[in-house]
Amino acid sequence: MDKKILVTGGLGYIGSHTCIELINNGFNVSIIDNLVNSEITSLKSIEKITGVKINFYMVDLTDYNKMKNKLENENFDIVIHFAALKSVSESINFPEKYMDNNIGSLKNILKFMEYKNIKKLLFSSSCTVYGKPDSLPVTEESIFKKPESPYAETKQISEKLIDEFSNKFKQNSISLRYFNPVGAHDSGLIGEKPKGKPENLVPYISETAIGLRKSLSVFGSDYKTKDGTPVRDYIHIVDLANAHLAAVIRLTNYKSKKYYEVFNIGTGKGYSVLEVINAFKKVNKVDINYKIVGRRKGDIDIIFSDNTLSRKTLNWKPKKTIEDMVESSWRWQKNINR
Ligand code: NAD
Ligand code: UD1
């Protein structure tokens, strides 16, 4: 196949898992990352798992000239743009930082694509673009409601910028709207490694189970859901990585007149916070110390996907269960704390 792909944010959680699937399927991958939320060891792990040496550029994407200089002599067929800051709470405290980094990086990527005549883009969007949906499950046609955080707003703005850009330059772009990625690679060599205190549920559960955290706070039990705790559509990271592979194959092969396409990437099933905790306890035979506290700002009660379009059009389907997700998360946590 030998198509060349530039992967921004490729050392992060989702990027690193995706690089493995791409390389294992014959794509030639170069990574650009500034390590603001990742470590260089993840490059070594990808190389160890795939047996392939990767071109790595340590560049901040908000610095256009530096990026252009570093990549001047490279030619790419596709860009996958993962790089972004992703903490919802940090974005509420520092909204400008999120606009500058996430929108600034995307604008530079689009400018670079125009300069180098790169015609295909795959973008990391999020179910957060739907805000608090009117009806469930959400389809790709569901409208963008008020963003619940500046982070969510950056994803809505990004999608609009990409839609305009793709139509203006008649180039094909896809946004994947991820639901809640969890779990780790089967090798146990890569997974999610939050810098500092985790924000997301499953890393917090794992760190509590291993003793790094005393207790998990469950944010609210008065939501209108099956057990009062919020419901989300958790998706295994390897299934999510394979959705990128499917989208890259579509971008590589298709002659669609629709320049911009979006796909939901979730399992279509919703699990409550307490159901995830219980699955983790049962599968891994560990205890989780938790207490119910007040709601977290920016959280919604329930969201899960309709993934019909991605199943049909991308020829992709999620294969892993909630048990696989919590089992691989725990295996990874034990590996990093050995
Ligand atoms: P991550 O933080 O693990 O990875 C992002 C990577 O981008 C990191 O390696 C970071 O160092 C890099 N980066 C950030 N800003 C950069 C910049 N200016 N220049 C160069 N590199 C930069 O996050 P992730 O979970 O892998 O998320 C990847 C993408 O998916 C993000 O766009 C995120 O918003 C989106 N997303 C994530 C989730 C989730 O729950 N993890 C859900 C929906 C969407
Ligand atoms: C959020 C964003 C999502 C973003 C993702 C990555 C929204 C609606 N979703 O997902 O777009 O890409 O973060 O950072 O903004 N919980 C606890 N205790 C904890 C942690 C979480 O009870 O210590 C609960 C939360 O209240 C939530 C659920 O667990 O109901 C999942 O939380 P989390 O893993 O942070 O993901 P989201 O908030 O759904």
Coordinates of C-alpha atoms and ligand atoms in Angstrom, one line a residue:
M1 CA 0.0 0.0 0.0
D2 CA 2.8 2.4 1.0
K3 CA 0.6 5.5 1.5
K4 CA 2.3 8.1 3.7
I5 CA 0.4 9.3 6.6
L6 CA 1.3 12.3 8.9
V7 CA -0.1 11.6 12.4
T8 CA -0.3 14.6 14.7
G9 CA -0.5 13.8 18.4
G10 CA 0.6 10.3 17.4
L11 CA 2.2 9.6 20.8
G12 CA -1.0 10.2 22.7
Y13 CA -3.5 7.6 23.9
I14 CA -5.6 7.2 20.7
G15 CA -2.8 8.2 18.3
S16 CA -0.4 5.5 19.5
H17 CA -2.9 2.7 19.2
T18 CA -4.0 3.9 15.8
C19 CA -0.4 4.1 14.5
I20 CA 0.0 0.4 15.4
E21 CA -3.0 -0.6 13.4
L22 CA -1.9 1.5 10.4
I23 CA 1.6 0.2 10.4
N24 CA 0.4 -3.4 10.8
N25 CA -1.7 -2.8 7.7
G26 CA 1.1 -1.5 5.5
F27 CA 0.8 2.3 5.9
N28 CA 3.9 4.4 6.3
V29 CA 3.5 6.6 9.4
S30 CA 5.3 9.8 10.5
I31 CA 4.5 11.3 13.9
I32 CA 4.5 14.9 15.0
D33 CA 3.9 15.6 18.7
N34 CA 5.2 18.1 21.3
L35 CA 4.9 15.7 24.3
V36 CA 2.6 18.1 26.2
N37 CA 0.5 15.1 27.2
S38 CA 2.6 12.1 26.2
E39 CA 6.0 10.5 26.7
I40 CA 8.7 9.6 24.3
T41 CA 8.6 6.0 25.6
S42 CA 5.4 5.6 23.7
L43 CA 7.4 5.9 20.4
K44 CA 9.7 3.1 21.6
S45 CA 6.6 1.0 22.4
I46 CA 5.0 1.5 19.0
E47 CA 8.3 0.6 17.4
K48 CA 8.7 -2.5 19.6
I49 CA 5.1 -3.7 18.9
T50 CA 5.3 -3.2 15.1
G51 CA 9.0 -3.8 14.5
V52 CA 9.1 -0.6 12.4
K53 CA 11.2 2.5 12.9
I54 CA 9.1 5.7 12.8
N55 CA 10.0 9.2 11.7
F56 CA 9.3 11.4 14.7
Y57 CA 9.2 15.2 14.8
M58 CA 9.0 16.9 18.1
V59 CA 7.2 20.1 17.1
D60 CA 4.5 22.3 18.6
L61 CA 1.8 22.6 15.9
T62 CA 1.0 26.1 17.0
D63 CA 4.4 27.1 15.6
Y64 CA 3.6 27.0 11.8
N65 CA 7.1 28.0 10.6
K66 CA 8.8 25.3 12.7
M67 CA 6.4 22.7 11.5
K68 CA 6.8 23.8 7.8
N69 CA 10.6 23.8 8.1
K70 CA 10.7 20.3 9.7
L71 CA 8.3 18.8 7.2
E72 CA 9.3 20.8 4.0
N73 CA 10.9 17.8 2.3
E74 CA 8.2 15.2 3.2
N75 CA 5.3 14.2 1.0
F76 CA 2.1 12.9 2.7
D77 CA -1.0 11.4 1.2
I78 CA -3.1 11.8 4.3
V79 CA -3.0 13.7 7.6
I80 CA -4.6 12.3 10.7
H81 CA -5.0 15.1 13.2
F82 CA -5.2 13.9 16.8
A83 CA -3.2 16.6 18.5
A84 CA -5.3 18.6 21.0
L85 CA -5.7 19.3 24.6
K86 CA -8.6 17.3 26.0
S87 CA -9.3 18.1 29.6
V88 CA -12.9 19.4 30.0
S89 CA -12.2 20.9 33.4
E90 CA -9.0 22.6 32.4
S91 CA -10.8 24.1 29.4
I92 CA -13.4 25.6 31.7
N93 CA -10.6 27.3 33.8
F94 CA -8.4 28.2 30.8
P95 CA -10.7 28.6 27.7
E96 CA -8.2 30.7 25.7
K97 CA -5.5 28.0 26.1
Y98 CA -7.9 25.6 24.5
M99 CA -8.8 27.9 21.6
D100 CA -5.2 28.8 21.0
N101 CA -3.9 25.2 21.1
N102 CA -6.8 23.3 19.5
I103 CA -8.0 25.8 16.9
G104 CA -4.5 27.2 16.3
S105 CA -3.1 23.8 15.6
L106 CA -5.9 22.8 13.3
K107 CA -5.6 26.1 11.3
N108 CA -1.9 25.4 10.9
I109 CA -2.5 21.9 9.7
L110 CA -5.0 23.1 7.1
K111 CA -2.6 25.8 6.0
F112 CA 0.2 23.2 5.6
M113 CA -2.1 20.8 3.7
E114 CA -3.0 23.6 1.3
Y115 CA 0.7 24.5 0.9
K116 CA 1.8 20.8 0.3
N117 CA -1.4 20.0 -1.7
I118 CA -2.3 17.2 0.7
K119 CA -5.9 16.2 -0.1
K120 CA -7.1 14.0 2.6
L121 CA -7.7 14.6 6.3
L122 CA -9.0 12.5 9.2
F123 CA -10.0 14.4 12.3
S124 CA -10.6 13.4 16.0
S125 CA -13.9 14.8 16.9
S126 CA -16.0 13.9 19.9
C127 CA -19.6 13.1 20.9
T128 CA -19.3 16.2 23.0
V129 CA -20.3 18.2 19.8
Y130 CA -23.8 17.0 20.4
G131 CA -24.1 18.8 23.8
K132 CA -27.1 17.6 25.7
P133 CA -29.0 15.7 23.0
D134 CA -32.8 15.9 22.5
S135 CA -33.2 12.3 21.7
L136 CA -31.2 9.0 21.9
P137 CA -29.3 7.4 20.4
V138 CA -27.5 10.3 18.7
T139 CA -27.1 9.9 14.9
E140 CA -24.7 12.0 12.8
E141 CA -27.8 14.1 11.9
S142 CA -28.4 15.2 15.5
I143 CA -27.8 18.9 15.8
F144 CA -25.0 20.6 17.7
K145 CA -26.5 21.8 20.9
K146 CA -24.9 24.4 23.2
P147 CA -21.4 23.2 24.0
E148 CA -21.0 22.2 27.6
S149 CA -17.4 23.3 27.8
P150 CA -14.8 25.3 25.9
Y151 CA -13.2 22.0 25.0
A152 CA -16.5 20.9 23.4
E153 CA -16.7 24.3 21.6
T154 CA -13.2 23.7 20.0
K155 CA -14.6 20.5 18.5
Q156 CA -17.7 22.2 17.1
I157 CA -15.5 25.0 15.6
S158 CA -13.0 22.5 14.3
E159 CA -15.7 20.5 12.4
K160 CA -17.0 23.7 10.8
L161 CA -13.6 24.8 9.7
I162 CA -12.9 21.4 8.2
D163 CA -16.2 21.3 6.4
E164 CA -15.6 24.8 4.9
F165 CA -12.0 23.9 4.0
S166 CA -12.9 20.6 2.4
N167 CA -15.6 22.1 0.2
K168 CA -13.5 25.1 -0.8
F169 CA -10.5 23.0 -1.9
K170 CA -12.5 20.0 -3.0
Q171 CA -10.7 17.6 -0.7
N172 CA -12.0 14.7 1.2
S173 CA -12.1 14.9 5.0
I174 CA -13.7 12.7 7.6
S175 CA -14.4 13.5 11.3
L176 CA -14.8 10.6 13.6
R177 CA -17.0 11.5 16.6
Y178 CA -15.6 9.3 19.4
F179 CA -17.7 8.3 22.3
N180 CA -15.8 7.3 25.4
P181 CA -12.5 5.5 24.6
V182 CA -11.2 3.1 27.3
G183 CA -8.9 0.1 27.6
A184 CA -5.4 -0.6 26.4
H185 CA -3.5 -2.6 23.8
D186 CA -3.3 -6.4 24.2
S187 CA 0.5 -6.3 24.4
G188 CA 0.2 -4.3 27.7
L189 CA 2.9 -2.0 26.3
I190 CA 0.7 1.0 25.6
G191 CA -2.4 2.5 27.2
E192 CA -3.7 5.7 28.7
K193 CA -1.2 7.3 31.1
P194 CA -2.7 10.5 32.4
K195 CA -0.2 13.1 33.6
G196 CA -1.1 13.8 37.2
K197 CA -4.6 13.1 38.6
P198 CA -6.8 11.4 36.0
E199 CA -10.0 13.1 34.9
N200 CA -11.6 10.2 33.1
L201 CA -13.5 7.5 34.8
V202 CA -11.6 4.3 33.9
P203 CA -8.1 5.6 34.6
Y204 CA -9.4 6.9 38.0
I205 CA -10.9 3.5 38.8
S206 CA -7.6 1.7 37.8
E207 CA -5.5 4.1 39.9
T208 CA -7.8 3.6 42.9
A209 CA -7.7 -0.2 42.5
I210 CA -3.9 -0.2 42.5
G211 CA -3.8 2.1 45.5
L212 CA -2.5 5.3 43.9
R213 CA -5.8 7.0 44.8
K214 CA -7.6 6.5 48.1
S215 CA -11.1 6.7 46.8
L216 CA -13.0 7.3 43.5
S217 CA -15.6 10.1 43.6
V218 CA -18.7 9.2 41.7
F219 CA -20.0 12.5 40.4
G220 CA -23.7 12.5 41.1
S221 CA -26.4 9.8 41.6
D222 CA -29.4 12.0 40.9
Y223 CA -29.4 11.9 37.1
K224 CA -32.4 10.6 35.2
T225 CA -30.8 7.2 34.4
K226 CA -31.2 3.6 35.3
D227 CA -29.3 3.9 38.6
G228 CA -29.0 7.7 38.9
T229 CA -25.3 7.8 37.7
P230 CA -24.5 9.1 34.2
V231 CA -24.6 6.8 31.2
R232 CA -21.9 6.8 28.5
D233 CA -21.0 4.7 25.4
Y234 CA -17.6 3.2 26.2
I235 CA -15.6 2.0 23.3
H236 CA -12.4 -0.2 23.4
I237 CA -9.3 1.7 22.2
V238 CA -8.4 -1.0 19.7
D239 CA -11.9 -0.9 18.2
L240 CA -11.5 2.8 17.9
A241 CA -8.0 2.5 16.4
N242 CA -9.5 0.1 13.8
A243 CA -12.2 2.7 13.0
H244 CA -9.3 5.0 11.9
L245 CA -7.9 2.3 9.7
A246 CA -11.3 1.9 8.1
A247 CA -11.6 5.7 7.6
V248 CA -8.1 5.9 6.1
I249 CA -9.0 3.1 3.7
R250 CA -12.2 5.0 2.7
L251 CA -10.2 8.2 2.2
T252 CA -7.6 6.3 0.1
N253 CA -10.1 4.6 -2.2
Y254 CA -13.2 6.6 -2.6
K255 CA -14.5 9.0 -5.1
S256 CA -17.3 10.6 -3.1
K257 CA -18.7 13.9 -4.2
K258 CA -19.4 14.6 -0.5
Y259 CA -16.2 16.3 0.5
Y260 CA -16.8 16.2 4.3
E261 CA -18.2 13.2 6.1
V262 CA -18.7 12.4 9.8
F263 CA -19.2 9.2 11.6
N264 CA -20.1 8.2 15.2
I265 CA -17.6 5.8 16.7
G266 CA -19.2 4.0 19.7
T267 CA -20.7 0.6 20.5
G268 CA -24.3 1.9 20.6
K269 CA -24.6 0.6 24.2
G270 CA -24.8 2.8 27.3
Y271 CA -23.3 1.9 30.7
S272 CA -23.7 3.8 33.9
V273 CA -20.8 4.8 36.1
L274 CA -21.8 2.2 38.7
E275 CA -22.1 -0.5 36.0
V276 CA -18.5 0.3 34.9
I277 CA -17.2 0.1 38.5
N278 CA -19.0 -3.2 39.0
A279 CA -17.7 -4.7 35.8
F280 CA -14.2 -3.6 36.8
K281 CA -14.5 -5.2 40.2
K282 CA -16.1 -8.5 38.9
V283 CA -13.8 -9.1 35.9
N284 CA -10.5 -8.1 37.7
K285 CA -11.5 -9.5 41.1
V286 CA -10.5 -6.3 42.9
D287 CA -12.2 -3.9 45.3
I288 CA -12.8 -0.2 44.4
N289 CA -13.3 2.2 47.2
Y290 CA -15.7 4.9 46.0
K291 CA -18.1 7.5 47.4
I292 CA -20.9 9.4 45.8
V293 CA -20.3 13.1 45.7
G294 CA -21.9 16.1 43.9
R295 CA -22.2 16.5 40.1
R296 CA -19.2 17.6 38.0
K297 CA -19.6 20.8 36.0
G298 CA -20.1 20.2 32.3
D299 CA -21.4 16.6 32.7
I300 CA -24.6 15.5 30.9
D301 CA -26.9 12.7 32.1
I302 CA -26.8 10.3 29.2
I303 CA -25.4 9.8 25.7
F304 CA -24.9 6.8 23.5
S305 CA -24.4 6.4 19.8
D306 CA -26.3 5.2 16.8
N307 CA -23.4 3.6 14.9
T308 CA -25.4 2.4 11.9
L309 CA -23.6 4.7 9.5
S310 CA -20.1 3.8 10.4
R311 CA -20.9 0.1 10.4
K312 CA -22.4 0.4 6.9
T313 CA -20.2 2.9 5.2
L314 CA -16.9 2.3 6.9
N315 CA -17.4 -1.4 7.0
W316 CA -16.4 -1.3 10.6
K317 CA -17.8 -2.8 13.8
P318 CA -16.8 -2.8 17.4
K319 CA -15.8 -6.3 18.6
K320 CA -14.8 -5.8 22.2
T321 CA -17.1 -5.9 25.3
I322 CA -17.1 -3.9 28.5
E323 CA -15.4 -6.9 30.1
D324 CA -12.5 -6.6 27.5
M325 CA -12.3 -2.9 28.2
V326 CA -11.9 -3.1 32.0
E327 CA -9.7 -6.2 31.8
S328 CA -7.2 -4.5 29.4
S329 CA -7.2 -1.3 31.5
W330 CA -6.3 -3.2 34.6
R331 CA -3.6 -5.2 32.8
W332 CA -2.0 -1.9 31.6
Q333 CA -2.3 -0.3 35.1
K334 CA -0.5 -3.3 36.7
N335 CA 2.2 -3.2 34.0
I336 CA 3.0 0.5 34.5
N337 CA 3.2 0.1 38.3
R338 CA 5.4 -2.9 38.4
Ligands
NAD1 P1 -3.8 12.6 24.3 O1 -3.6 13.8 25.1 O2 -3.4 11.3 24.9 O3 -3.1 12.8 22.9 C1 -3.0 14.0 22.3 C2 -1.6 14.2 21.8 O4 -1.4 15.5 21.1 C3 -0.6 14.2 23.0 O5 0.5 13.3 22.7 C4 -0.1 15.6 23.0 O6 1.3 15.7 23.5 C5 -0.2 16.1 21.6 N1 -0.4 17.5 21.4 C6 -1.4 18.4 22.0 N2 -1.2 19.6 21.6 C7 -0.2 19.6 20.7 C8 0.5 20.6 19.9 N3 0.1 21.9 20.0 N4 1.5 20.3 19.1 C9 1.9 19.0 19.0 N5 1.3 18.0 19.7 C10 0.3 18.3 20.6 O7 -5.3 12.5 23.9 P2 -6.1 11.4 23.2 O8 -7.1 10.8 24.2 O9 -5.2 10.5 22.5 O10 -7.0 12.2 22.2 C11 -6.7 12.4 20.8 C12 -7.7 13.3 20.2 O11 -9.0 12.7 20.3 C13 -7.8 14.7 20.7 O12 -8.1 15.5 19.7 C14 -9.0 14.6 21.7 O13 -9.7 15.8 21.8 C15 -9.9 13.6 20.9 N6 -10.9 12.9 21.7 C16 -10.4 12.2 22.8 C17 -11.4 11.5 23.6 C18 -10.9 10.7 24.8 O14 -11.8 10.5 25.7 N7 -9.7 10.4 25.0 C19 -12.7 11.5 23.2 C20 -13.1 12.2 22.1 C21 -12.2 12.9 21.3
UD1_2 C1 -15.5 13.9 28.4 C2 -16.1 14.6 27.2 C3 -15.5 14.0 25.9 C4 -14.1 14.1 26.0 C5 -13.6 13.2 27.1 C6 -12.1 13.2 27.1 C7 -18.3 15.6 27.5 C8 -19.7 15.3 27.5 N1 -17.5 14.5 27.2 O1 -16.1 12.6 28.4 O2 -16.0 14.7 24.9 O3 -13.5 13.7 24.8 O4 -14.1 13.7 28.3 O5 -11.5 13.9 28.2 O6 -17.8 16.6 27.7 N2 -16.8 10.2 36.5 C9 -16.9 10.0 37.8 N3 -15.8 10.1 38.6 C10 -14.5 10.4 38.0 C11 -14.5 10.6 36.6 C12 -15.6 10.5 35.9 O7 -18.0 9.7 38.4 O8 -13.5 10.5 38.8 C13 -18.0 10.1 35.7 C14 -18.4 11.3 34.9 O9 -19.3 12.1 35.7 C15 -19.1 10.8 33.7 C16 -18.4 9.4 33.4 O10 -17.8 9.1 34.7 O11 -20.4 10.6 33.9 C17 -17.4 9.4 32.3 O12 -16.5 10.5 32.6 P1 -15.2 10.8 31.7 O13 -14.4 9.5 31.6 O14 -14.5 11.9 32.3 O15 -15.8 11.1 30.3 P2 -16.9 12.1 29.8 O16 -17.0 13.2 30.7 O17 -18.1 11.4 29.4

